[in-house]
Coordinates of C-alpha atoms in Angstrom, one line a residue:
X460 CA 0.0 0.0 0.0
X461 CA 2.9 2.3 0.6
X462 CA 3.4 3.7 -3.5
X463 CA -0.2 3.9 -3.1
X464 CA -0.8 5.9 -0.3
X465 CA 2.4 8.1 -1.6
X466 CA 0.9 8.3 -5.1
X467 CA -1.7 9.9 -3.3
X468 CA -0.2 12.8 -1.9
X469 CA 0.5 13.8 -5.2
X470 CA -0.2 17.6 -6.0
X471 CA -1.0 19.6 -9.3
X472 CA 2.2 21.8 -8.5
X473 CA 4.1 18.7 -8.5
X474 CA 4.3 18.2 -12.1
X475 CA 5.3 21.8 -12.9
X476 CA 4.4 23.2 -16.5
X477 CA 2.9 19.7 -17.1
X478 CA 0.2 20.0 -14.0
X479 CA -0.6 23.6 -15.2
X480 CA -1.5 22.8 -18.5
X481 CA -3.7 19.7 -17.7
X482 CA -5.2 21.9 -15.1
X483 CA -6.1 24.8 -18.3
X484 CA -7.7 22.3 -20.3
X485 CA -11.4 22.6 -21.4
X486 CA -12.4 19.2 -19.9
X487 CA -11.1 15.8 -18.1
X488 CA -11.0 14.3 -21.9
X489 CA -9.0 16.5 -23.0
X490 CA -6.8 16.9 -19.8
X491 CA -6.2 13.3 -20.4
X492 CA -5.2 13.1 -24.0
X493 CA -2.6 16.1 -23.1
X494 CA -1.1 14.0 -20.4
X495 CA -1.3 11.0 -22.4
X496 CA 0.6 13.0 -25.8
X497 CA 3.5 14.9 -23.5
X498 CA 4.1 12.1 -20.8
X499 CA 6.5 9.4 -22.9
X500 CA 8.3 13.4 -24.7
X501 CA 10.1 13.5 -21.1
X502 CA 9.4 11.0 -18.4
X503 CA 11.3 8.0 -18.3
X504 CA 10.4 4.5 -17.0
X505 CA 6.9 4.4 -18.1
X506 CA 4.0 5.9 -19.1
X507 CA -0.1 6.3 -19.3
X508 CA -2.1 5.2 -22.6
X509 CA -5.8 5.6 -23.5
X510 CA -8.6 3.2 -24.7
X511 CA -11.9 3.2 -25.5
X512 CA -14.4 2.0 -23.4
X513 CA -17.9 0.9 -23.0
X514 CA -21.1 3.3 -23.7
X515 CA -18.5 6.1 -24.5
X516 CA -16.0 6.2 -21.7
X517 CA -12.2 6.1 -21.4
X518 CA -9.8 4.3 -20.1
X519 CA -6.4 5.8 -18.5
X520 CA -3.8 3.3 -17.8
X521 CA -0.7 3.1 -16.7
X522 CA 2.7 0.7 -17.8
X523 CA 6.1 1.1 -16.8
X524 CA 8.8 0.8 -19.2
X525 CA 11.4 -1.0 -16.4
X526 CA 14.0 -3.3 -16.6
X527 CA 13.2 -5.1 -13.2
X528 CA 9.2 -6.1 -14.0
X529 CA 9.0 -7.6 -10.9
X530 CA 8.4 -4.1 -9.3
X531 CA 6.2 -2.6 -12.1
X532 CA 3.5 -3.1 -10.6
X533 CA 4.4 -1.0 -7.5
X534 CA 5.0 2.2 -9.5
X535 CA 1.6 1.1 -11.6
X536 CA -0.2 0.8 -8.7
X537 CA 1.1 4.5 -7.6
X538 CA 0.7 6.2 -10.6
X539 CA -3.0 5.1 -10.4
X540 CA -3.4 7.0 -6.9
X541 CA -1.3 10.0 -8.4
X542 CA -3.6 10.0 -11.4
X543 CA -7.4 9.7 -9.4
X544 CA -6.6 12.1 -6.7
X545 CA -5.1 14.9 -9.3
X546 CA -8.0 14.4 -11.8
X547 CA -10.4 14.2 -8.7
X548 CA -8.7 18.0 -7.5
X549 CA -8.5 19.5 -10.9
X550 CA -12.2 18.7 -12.1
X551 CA -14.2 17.3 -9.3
X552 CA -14.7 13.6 -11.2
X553 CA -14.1 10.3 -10.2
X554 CA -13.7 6.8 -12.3
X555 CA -16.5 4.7 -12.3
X556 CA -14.2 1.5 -12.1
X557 CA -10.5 1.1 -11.3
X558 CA -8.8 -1.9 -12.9
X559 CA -5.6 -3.7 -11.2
X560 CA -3.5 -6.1 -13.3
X561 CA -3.1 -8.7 -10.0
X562 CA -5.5 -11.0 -8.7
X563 CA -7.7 -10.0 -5.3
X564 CA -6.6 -10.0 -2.3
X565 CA -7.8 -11.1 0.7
X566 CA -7.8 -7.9 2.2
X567 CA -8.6 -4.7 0.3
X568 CA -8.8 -2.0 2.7
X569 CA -5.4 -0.2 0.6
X570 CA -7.5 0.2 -1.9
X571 CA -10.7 1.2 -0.6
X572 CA -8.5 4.0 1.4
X573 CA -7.0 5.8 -1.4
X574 CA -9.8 5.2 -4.4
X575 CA -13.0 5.4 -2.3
X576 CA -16.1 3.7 -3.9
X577 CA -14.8 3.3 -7.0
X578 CA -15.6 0.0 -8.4
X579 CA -12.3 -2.5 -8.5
X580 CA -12.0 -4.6 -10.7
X581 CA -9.3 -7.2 -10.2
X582 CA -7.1 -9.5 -12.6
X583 CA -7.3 -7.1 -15.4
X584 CA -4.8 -6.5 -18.4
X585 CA -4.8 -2.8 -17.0
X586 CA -3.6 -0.7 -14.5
X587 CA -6.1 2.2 -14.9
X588 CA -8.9 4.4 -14.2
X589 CA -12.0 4.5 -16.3
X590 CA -13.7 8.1 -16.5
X591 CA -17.4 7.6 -18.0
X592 CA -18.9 9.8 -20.6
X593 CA -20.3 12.4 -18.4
X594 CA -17.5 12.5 -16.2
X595 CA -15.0 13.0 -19.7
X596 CA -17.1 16.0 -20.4
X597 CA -16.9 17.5 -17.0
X598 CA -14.7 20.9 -17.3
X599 CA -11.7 22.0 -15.6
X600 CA -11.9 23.6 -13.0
X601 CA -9.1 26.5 -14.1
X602 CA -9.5 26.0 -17.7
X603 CA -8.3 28.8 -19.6
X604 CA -8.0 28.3 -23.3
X605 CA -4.6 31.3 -23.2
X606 CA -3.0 29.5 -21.0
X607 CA -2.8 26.0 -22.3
X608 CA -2.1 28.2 -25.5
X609 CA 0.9 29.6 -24.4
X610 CA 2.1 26.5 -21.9
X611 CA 1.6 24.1 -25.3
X612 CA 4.6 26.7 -26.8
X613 CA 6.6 26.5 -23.9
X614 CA 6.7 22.7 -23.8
X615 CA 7.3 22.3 -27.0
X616 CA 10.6 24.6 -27.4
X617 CA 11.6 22.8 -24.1
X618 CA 11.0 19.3 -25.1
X619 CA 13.4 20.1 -28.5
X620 CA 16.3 20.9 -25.8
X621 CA 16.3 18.0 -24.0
X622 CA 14.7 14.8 -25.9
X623 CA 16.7 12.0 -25.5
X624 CA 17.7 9.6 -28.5
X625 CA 14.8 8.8 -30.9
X626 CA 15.1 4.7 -30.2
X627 CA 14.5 5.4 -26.3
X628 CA 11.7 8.4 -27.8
X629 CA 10.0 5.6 -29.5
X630 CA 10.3 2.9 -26.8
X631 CA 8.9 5.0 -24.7
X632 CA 5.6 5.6 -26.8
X633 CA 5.3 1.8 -28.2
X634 CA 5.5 0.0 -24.4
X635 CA 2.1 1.4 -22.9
X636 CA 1.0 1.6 -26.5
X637 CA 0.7 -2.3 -26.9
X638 CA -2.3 -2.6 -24.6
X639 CA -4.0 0.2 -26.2
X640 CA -4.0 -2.0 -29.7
X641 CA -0.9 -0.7 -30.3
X642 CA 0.4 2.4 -33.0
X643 CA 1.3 2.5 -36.3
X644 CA 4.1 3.8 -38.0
X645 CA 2.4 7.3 -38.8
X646 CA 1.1 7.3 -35.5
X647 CA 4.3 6.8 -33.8
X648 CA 6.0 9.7 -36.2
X649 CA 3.4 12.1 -35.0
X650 CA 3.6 11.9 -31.6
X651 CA 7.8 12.6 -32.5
X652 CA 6.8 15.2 -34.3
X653 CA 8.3 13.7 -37.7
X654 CA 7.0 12.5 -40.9
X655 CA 7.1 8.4 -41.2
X656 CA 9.8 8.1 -43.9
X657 CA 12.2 10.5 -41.7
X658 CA 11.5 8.2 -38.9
X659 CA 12.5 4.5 -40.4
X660 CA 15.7 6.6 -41.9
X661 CA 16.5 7.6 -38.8
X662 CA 16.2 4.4 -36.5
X663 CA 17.9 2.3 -39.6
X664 CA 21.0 4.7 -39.1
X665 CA 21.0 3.9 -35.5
X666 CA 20.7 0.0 -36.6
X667 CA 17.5 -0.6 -35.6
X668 CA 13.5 -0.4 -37.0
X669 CA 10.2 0.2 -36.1
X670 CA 9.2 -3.4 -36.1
X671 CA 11.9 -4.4 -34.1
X672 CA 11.4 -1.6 -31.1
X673 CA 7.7 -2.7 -31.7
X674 CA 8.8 -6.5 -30.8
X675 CA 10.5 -5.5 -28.0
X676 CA 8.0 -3.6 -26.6
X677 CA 5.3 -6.3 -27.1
X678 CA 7.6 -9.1 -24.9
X679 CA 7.9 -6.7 -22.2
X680 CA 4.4 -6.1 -21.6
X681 CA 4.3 -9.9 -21.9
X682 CA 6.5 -10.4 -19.1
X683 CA 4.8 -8.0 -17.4
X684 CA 1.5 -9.7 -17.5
X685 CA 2.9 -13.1 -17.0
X686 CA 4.2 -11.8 -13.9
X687 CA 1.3 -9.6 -12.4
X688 CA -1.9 -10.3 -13.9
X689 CA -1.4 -14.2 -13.5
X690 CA -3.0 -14.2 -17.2
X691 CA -2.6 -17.4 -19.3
X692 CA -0.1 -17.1 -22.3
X693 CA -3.6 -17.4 -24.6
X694 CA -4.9 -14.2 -22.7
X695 CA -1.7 -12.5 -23.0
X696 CA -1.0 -13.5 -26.8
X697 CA -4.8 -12.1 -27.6
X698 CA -4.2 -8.8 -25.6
X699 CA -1.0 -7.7 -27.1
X700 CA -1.6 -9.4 -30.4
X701 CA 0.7 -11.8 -30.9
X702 CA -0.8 -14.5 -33.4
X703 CA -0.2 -17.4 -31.0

């Protein structure tokens, strides 16, 4: 329970520029895609995806990027509690379920503590928080359209200082990626901010490829899941993909 209860301490402030610009949005949606866009430009170790869900809601989930998967699920587990209480301060909404990638315990007083009466739902491919339709809609509660104007600017001259090498760039988008279906080429050069064809250049001069990042992000979720969700290999082979 402790990266729980410490992923719940977490403040708006804490994330500098990144907290004040999710905090401008015009609503949780689209607080979520700019966290989910700018996260894997500058963070390191992980990072949140997004996925549909039922009758219109969202999913936000959360996958480290570790070598040690053993302990993912620690840091998973916090950046849950980080991401429900700073969602819960900046807009006043709640997820309707809360999904946890290990099976139930006996005892789930942790939980209850830091997510409330959110619904848990146990044994899941996901770490994550799942936002409903009327609760994606629900506006921030500082949203100011010149401000995420200017801060959008700002982190973007910022990030073109201090990315590090495209390969570790691109690893860092693909390994959440996986469980949300996974990215394609294009996809993956947009969020880099450069065109496909530059992108395949550029990883084949650093002796690599998309395909082959792609695979090596796909067997690290794997071992990930084999390890904390306690899935069979024909549950894990569906959810990332694989063909068998």
């Amino acid at each position: 329970g402790f990266w729980m209860r410490l992923g719940a301490e977490v403040r708006p402030q804490h994330m500098g520029l990144m907290g004040t610009l999710i905090a401008s949005a015009p609503s949780l949606r689209v607080a979520l895609e700019d966290l989910v866009l700018n996260h894997p430009r500058y963070a390191r170790g992980g990072g949140p995806y997004l996925r549909s869900w039922e009758d219109g809601g969202l999913l936000i989930a959360y996958r480290t990027h570790a070598a040690h998967p053993r302990t993912a699920h620690h840091m998973a587990r916090g950046a849950m509690a980080f991401g429900y209480h700073l969602f819960q301060q900046l807009s006043g909404a709640t997820p309707a379920q809360v999904l946890v990638s290990l099976p139930r315990p006996a005892d789930v007083a942790d939980y209850v503590a830091v997510f409330g009466k959110a619904r848990l739902v146990f044994g899941s491919p996901h770490f994550g928080l799942v936002y409903d339709r009327a609760a994606l809609g629900k506006p921030m509660i500082a949203a100011d359209a010149a401000v995420r104007r200017d801060l959008l600017a700002a982190l973007a001259a910022h990030l073109t200082r201090v990315e590090p090498s495209l390969a570790e760039r691109l690893m860092r988008a693909l390994v959440p990626s996986v469980l949300a279906g996974g990215i394609s080429v294009a996809e993956a050069s947009n969020r880099l901010g450069m065109t496909p064809a530059t992108l395949n250049r550029d990883l084949r001069r650093q002796g690599t490829s998309y395909r082959s990042l792609l695979n090596a992000a796909r067997y690290e979720m794997a071992e990930q899941l084999l390890l904390d969700a306690r899935m069979s290999i024909a549950e894990i082979a569906q959810t990332l993909g694989y063909s068998e």
